[in-house]
mmCIF file of C-alpha atoms in Angstrom:
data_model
loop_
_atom_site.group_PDB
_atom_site.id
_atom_site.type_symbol
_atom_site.label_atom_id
_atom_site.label_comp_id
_atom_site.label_asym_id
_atom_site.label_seq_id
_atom_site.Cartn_x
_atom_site.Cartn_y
_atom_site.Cartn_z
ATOM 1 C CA UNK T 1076 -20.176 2.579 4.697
ATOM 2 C CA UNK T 1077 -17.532 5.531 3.892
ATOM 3 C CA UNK T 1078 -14.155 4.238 2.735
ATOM 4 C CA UNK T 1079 -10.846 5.965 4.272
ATOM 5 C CA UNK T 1080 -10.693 9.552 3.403
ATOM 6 C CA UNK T 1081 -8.503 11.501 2.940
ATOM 7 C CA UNK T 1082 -7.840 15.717 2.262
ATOM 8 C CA UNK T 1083 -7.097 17.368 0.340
ATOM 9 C CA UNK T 1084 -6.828 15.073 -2.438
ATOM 10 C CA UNK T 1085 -4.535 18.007 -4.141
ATOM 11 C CA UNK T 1086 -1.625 19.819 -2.662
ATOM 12 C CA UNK T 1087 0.494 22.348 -3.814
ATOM 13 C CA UNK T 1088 3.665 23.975 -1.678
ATOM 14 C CA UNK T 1089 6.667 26.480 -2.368
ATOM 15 C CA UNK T 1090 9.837 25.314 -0.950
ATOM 16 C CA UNK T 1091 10.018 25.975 2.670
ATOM 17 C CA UNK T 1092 6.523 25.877 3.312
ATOM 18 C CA UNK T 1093 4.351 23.303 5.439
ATOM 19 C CA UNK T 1094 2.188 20.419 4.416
ATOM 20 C CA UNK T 1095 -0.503 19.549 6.221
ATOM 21 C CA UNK T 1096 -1.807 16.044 4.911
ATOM 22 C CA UNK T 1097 -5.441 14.525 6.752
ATOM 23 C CA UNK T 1098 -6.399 10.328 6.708
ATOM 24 C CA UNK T 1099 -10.014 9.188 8.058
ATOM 25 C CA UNK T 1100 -10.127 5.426 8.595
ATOM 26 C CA UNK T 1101 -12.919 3.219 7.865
ATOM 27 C CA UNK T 1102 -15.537 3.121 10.353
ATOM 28 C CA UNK T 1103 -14.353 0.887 13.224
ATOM 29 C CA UNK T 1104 -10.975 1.038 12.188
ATOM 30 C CA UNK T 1105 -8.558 1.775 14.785
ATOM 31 C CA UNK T 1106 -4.848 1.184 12.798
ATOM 32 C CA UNK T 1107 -3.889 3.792 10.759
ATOM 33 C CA UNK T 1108 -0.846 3.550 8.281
ATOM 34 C CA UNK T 1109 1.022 5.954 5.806
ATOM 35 C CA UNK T 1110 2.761 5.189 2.706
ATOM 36 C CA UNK T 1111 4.724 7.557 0.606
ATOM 37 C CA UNK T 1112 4.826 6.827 -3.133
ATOM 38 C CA UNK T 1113 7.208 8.321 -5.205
ATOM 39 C CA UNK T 1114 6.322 8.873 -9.186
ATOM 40 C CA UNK T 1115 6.640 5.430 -10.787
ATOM 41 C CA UNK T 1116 7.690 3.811 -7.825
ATOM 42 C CA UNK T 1117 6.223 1.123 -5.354
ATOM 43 C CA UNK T 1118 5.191 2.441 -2.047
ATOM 44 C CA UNK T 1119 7.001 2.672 1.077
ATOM 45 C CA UNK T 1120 6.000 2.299 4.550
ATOM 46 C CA UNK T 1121 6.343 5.924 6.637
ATOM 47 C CA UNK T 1122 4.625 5.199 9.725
ATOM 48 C CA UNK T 1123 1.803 3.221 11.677
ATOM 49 C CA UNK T 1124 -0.391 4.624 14.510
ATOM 50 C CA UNK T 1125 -3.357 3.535 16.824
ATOM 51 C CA UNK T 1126 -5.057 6.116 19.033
ATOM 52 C CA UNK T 1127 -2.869 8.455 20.305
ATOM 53 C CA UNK T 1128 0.094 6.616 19.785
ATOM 54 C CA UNK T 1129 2.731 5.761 16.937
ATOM 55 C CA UNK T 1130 3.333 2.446 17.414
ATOM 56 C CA UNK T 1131 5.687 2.141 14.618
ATOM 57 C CA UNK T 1132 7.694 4.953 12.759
ATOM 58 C CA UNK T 1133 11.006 2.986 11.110
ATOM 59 C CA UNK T 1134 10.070 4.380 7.659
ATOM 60 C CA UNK T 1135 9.443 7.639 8.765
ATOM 61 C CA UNK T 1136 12.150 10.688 7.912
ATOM 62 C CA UNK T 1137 13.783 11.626 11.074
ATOM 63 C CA UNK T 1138 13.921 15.661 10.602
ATOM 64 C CA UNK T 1139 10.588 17.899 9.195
ATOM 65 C CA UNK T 1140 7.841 14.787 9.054
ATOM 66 C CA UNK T 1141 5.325 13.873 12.307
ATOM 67 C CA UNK T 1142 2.483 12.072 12.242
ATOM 68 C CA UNK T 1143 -0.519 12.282 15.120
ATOM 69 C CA UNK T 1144 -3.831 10.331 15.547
ATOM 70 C CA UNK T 1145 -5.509 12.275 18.023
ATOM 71 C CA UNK T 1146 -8.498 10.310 20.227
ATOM 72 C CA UNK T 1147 -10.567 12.557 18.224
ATOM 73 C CA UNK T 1148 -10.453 13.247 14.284
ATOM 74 C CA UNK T 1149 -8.632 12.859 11.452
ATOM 75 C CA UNK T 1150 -4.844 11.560 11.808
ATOM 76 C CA UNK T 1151 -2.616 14.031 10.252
ATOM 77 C CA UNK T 1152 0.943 13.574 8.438
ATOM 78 C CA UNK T 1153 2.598 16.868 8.801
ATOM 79 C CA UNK T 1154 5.806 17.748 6.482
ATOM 80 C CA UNK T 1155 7.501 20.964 7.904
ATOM 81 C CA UNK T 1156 9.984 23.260 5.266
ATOM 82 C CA UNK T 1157 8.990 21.230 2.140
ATOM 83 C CA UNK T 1158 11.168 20.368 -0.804
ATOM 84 C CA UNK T 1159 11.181 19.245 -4.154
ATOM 85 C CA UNK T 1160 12.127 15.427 -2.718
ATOM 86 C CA UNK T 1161 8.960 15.841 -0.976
ATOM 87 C CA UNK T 1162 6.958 15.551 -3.837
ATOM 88 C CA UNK T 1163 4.945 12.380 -4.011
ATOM 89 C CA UNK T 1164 1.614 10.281 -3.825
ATOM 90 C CA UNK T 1165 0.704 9.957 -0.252
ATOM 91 C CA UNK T 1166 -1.858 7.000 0.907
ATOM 92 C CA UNK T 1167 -3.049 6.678 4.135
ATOM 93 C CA UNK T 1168 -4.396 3.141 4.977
ATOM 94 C CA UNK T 1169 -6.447 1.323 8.026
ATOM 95 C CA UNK T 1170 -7.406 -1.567 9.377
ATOM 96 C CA UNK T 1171 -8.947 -3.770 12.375
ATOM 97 C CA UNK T 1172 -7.245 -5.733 14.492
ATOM 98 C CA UNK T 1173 -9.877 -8.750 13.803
ATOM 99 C CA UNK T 1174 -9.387 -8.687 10.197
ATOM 100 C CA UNK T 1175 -5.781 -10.039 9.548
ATOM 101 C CA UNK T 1176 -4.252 -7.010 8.884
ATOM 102 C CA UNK T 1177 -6.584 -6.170 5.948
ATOM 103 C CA UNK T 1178 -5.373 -2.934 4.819
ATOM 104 C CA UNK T 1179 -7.611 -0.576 3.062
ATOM 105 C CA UNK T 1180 -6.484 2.389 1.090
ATOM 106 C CA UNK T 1181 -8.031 5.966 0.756
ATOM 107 C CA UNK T 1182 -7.335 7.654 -2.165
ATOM 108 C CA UNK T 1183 -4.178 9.065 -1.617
ATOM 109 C CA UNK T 1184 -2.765 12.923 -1.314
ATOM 110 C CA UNK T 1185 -0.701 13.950 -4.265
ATOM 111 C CA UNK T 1186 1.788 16.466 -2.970
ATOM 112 C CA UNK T 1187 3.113 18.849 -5.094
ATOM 113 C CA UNK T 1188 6.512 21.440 -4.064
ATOM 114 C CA UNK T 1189 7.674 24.283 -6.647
ATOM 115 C CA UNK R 411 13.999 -5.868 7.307
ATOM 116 C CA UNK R 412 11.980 -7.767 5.314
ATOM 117 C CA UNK R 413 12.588 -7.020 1.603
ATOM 118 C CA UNK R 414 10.462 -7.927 -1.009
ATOM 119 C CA UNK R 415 10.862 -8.884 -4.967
ATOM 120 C CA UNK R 416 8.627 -8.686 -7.579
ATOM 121 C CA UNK R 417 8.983 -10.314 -11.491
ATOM 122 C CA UNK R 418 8.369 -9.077 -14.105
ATOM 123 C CA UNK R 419 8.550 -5.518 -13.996
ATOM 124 C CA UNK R 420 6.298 -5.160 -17.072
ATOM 125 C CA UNK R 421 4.109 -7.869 -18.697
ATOM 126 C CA UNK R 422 2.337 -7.727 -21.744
ATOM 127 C CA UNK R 423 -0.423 -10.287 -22.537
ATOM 128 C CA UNK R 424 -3.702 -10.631 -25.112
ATOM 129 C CA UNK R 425 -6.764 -10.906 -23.958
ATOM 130 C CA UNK R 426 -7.766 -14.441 -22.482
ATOM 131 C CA UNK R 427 -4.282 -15.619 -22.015
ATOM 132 C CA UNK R 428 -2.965 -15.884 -18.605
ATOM 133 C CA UNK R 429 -0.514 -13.761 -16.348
ATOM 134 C CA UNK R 430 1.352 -14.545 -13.597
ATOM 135 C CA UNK R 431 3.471 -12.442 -11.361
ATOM 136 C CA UNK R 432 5.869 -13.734 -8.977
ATOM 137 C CA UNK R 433 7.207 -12.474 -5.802
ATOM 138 C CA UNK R 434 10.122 -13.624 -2.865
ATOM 139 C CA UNK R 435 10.517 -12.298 0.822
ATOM 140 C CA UNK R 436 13.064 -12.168 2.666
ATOM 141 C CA UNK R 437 11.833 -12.554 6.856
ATOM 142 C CA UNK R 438 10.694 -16.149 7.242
ATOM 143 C CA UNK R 439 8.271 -14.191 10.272
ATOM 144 C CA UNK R 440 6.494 -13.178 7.736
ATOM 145 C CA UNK R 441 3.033 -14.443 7.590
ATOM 146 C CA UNK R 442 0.299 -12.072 5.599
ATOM 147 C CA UNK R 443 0.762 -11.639 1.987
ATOM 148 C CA UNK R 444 -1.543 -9.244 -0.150
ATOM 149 C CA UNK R 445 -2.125 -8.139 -3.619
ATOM 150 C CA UNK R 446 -3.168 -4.377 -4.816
ATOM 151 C CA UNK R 447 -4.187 -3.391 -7.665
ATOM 152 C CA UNK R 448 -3.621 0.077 -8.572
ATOM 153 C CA UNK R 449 -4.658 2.105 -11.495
ATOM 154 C CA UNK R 450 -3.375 5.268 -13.270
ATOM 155 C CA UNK R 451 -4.030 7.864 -11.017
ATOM 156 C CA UNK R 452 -5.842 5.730 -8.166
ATOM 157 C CA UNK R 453 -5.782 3.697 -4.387
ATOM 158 C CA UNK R 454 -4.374 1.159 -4.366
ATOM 159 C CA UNK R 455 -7.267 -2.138 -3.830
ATOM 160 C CA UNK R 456 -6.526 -5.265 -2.426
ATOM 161 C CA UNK R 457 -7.734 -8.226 -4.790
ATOM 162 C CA UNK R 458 -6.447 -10.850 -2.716
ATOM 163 C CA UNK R 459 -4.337 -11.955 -0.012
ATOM 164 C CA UNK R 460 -3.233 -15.118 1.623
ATOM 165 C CA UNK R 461 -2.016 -16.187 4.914
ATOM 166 C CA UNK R 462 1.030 -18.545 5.785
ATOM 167 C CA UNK R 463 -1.074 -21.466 7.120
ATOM 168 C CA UNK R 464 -2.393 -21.950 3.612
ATOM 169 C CA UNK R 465 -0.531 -22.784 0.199
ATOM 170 C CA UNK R 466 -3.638 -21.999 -1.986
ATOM 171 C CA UNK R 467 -6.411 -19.460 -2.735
ATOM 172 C CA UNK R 468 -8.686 -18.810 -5.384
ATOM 173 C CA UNK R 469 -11.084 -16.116 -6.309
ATOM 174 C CA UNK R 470 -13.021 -16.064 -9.068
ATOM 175 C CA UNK R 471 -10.417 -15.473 -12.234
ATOM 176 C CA UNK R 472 -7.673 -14.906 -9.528
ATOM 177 C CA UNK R 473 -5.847 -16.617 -7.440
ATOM 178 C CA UNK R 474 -2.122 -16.715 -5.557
ATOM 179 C CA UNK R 475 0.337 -19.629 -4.012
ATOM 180 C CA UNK R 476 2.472 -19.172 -1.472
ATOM 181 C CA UNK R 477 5.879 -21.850 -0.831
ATOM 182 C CA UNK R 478 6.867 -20.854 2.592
ATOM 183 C CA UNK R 479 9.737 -22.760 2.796
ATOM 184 C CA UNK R 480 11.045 -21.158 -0.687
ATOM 185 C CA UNK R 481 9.972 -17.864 1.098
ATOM 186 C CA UNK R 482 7.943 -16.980 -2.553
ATOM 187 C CA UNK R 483 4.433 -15.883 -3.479
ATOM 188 C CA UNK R 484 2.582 -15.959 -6.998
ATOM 189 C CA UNK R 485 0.090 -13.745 -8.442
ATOM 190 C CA UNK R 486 -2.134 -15.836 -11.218
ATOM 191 C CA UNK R 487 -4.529 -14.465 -13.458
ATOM 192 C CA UNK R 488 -6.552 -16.621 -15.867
ATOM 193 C CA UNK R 489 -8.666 -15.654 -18.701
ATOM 194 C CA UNK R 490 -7.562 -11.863 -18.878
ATOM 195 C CA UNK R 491 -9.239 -8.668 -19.970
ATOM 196 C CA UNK R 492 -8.499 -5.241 -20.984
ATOM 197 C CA UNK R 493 -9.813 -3.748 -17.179
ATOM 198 C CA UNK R 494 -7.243 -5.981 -16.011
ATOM 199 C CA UNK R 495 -4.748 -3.473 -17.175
ATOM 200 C CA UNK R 496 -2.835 -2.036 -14.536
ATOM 201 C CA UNK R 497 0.051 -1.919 -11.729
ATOM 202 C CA UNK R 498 0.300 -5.311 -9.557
ATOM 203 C CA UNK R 499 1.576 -5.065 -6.202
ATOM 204 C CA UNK R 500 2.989 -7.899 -4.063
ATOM 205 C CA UNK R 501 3.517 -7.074 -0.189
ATOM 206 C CA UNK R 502 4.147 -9.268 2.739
ATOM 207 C CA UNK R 503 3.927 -8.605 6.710
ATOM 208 C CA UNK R 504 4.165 -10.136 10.176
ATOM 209 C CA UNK R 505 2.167 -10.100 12.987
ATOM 210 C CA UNK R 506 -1.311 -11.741 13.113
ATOM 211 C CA UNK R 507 -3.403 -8.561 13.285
ATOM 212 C CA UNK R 508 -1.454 -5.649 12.648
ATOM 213 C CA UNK R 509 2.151 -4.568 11.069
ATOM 214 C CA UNK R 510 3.342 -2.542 8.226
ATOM 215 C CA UNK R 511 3.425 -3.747 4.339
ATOM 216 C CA UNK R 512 6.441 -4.252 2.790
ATOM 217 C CA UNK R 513 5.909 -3.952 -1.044
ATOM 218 C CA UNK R 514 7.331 -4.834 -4.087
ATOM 219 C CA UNK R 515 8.490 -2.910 -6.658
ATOM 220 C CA UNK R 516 5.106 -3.069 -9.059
ATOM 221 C CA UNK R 517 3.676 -5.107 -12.428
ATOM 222 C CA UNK R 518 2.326 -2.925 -15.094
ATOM 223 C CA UNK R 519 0.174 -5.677 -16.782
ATOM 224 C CA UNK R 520 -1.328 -4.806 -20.424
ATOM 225 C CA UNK R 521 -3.903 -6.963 -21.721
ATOM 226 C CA UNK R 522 -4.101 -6.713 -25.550
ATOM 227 C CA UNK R 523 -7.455 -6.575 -26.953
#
């Protein structure tokens, strides 16, 4: 039974380019959630999305960041014109509606911008 | 918001002494509370959680409290080891099935051989 997954694991940008960052839930898992963790700091809550819709985005940057969970594949946190504040530890998590709001973590996508 | 607080922000113990890590939130809707454990480099895991109709829950060498009505959560780990080594996170929530995490700030716990 495949964790979430999530690709690349590695990710390196220049200033000004795009980031294209990919989350698989957990079979049967329909919530998806990203976090944002800055070097040596807690993590933060971006944004929160079931099927086709973002059902929460408070924690999300307003300009340059969207997220999408299309009805089919992967969702996908997208960071347009990068910067060096961009750079961070980015976890996707999921979780079913029947399990309390059990949130499991994939391994995270460490974002790098020169 | 909610806003959660997490003591200490380092802890150092030896090995088969005890640690506890405390926590306090801020939204008295809040009603999930988890634990992650995250090493160097790693996910965060979830060790543990508890939910707000319950004070108590133990597993194994872990276990956490929760005092709604002092709107604080504990962390308690008995009998530690060097794999217990790591960053602690507290994080609370609302909603019965679904609803972001709102984390505290981290633990680094070293246990001393």
């Amino acid at each position: 039974n495949a964790g979430v997954m999530q690709n690349p694991r590695h990710l390196v940008r220049r200033r000004g380019q795009e980031a294209r960052l990919r989350c698989s839930p957990m079979k049967g898992h329909s919530h998806v959630y990203w976090y944002r963790q800055l070097p040596e700091e807690g993590l933060k809550f971006m944004v929160y999305l079931q099927k086709e819709n973002i059902i929460d985005e408070s924690g999300m940057p307003k300009e340059r960041f969207s997220a999408e969970f299309p009805k089919e594949g992967p969702s996908i946190l997208r960071i347009q014109q990068v910067v060096r504040g961009d750079s961070a530890a980015y976890f996707c998590a999921s979780s079913n509606p029947g399990d309390y709001n059990e949130q499991f973590f994939g391994p995270g996508t460490r974002l790098t911008v020169l | 918001g909610e806003n959660v607080e997490q003591h200490p922000s380092t802890l150092s113990v030896q090995e088969g002494d005890s640690a506890v890590i405390k926590c306090t939130y801020s939204d008295s809707a809040s009603n999930y509370f988890p634990w992650y454990k995250q090493e160097l480099g790693k996910r965060p895991q979830l060790i543990i959680d508890i939910r707000s109709n319950v004070g108590e829950k133990k597993d194994q060498r872990i276990a956490v409290t929760l005092n709604k009505t002092a709107k604080h959560f504990s962390l308690h780990i008995t009998e530690t080891q060097p794999e217990d080594s790591a960053v602690y996170f507290c994080a609370a929530s609302k909603g019965t099935s679904y609803g972001k995490l709102t984390f505290g700030q981290g633990t680094i716990l070293t246990v001393h051989p």
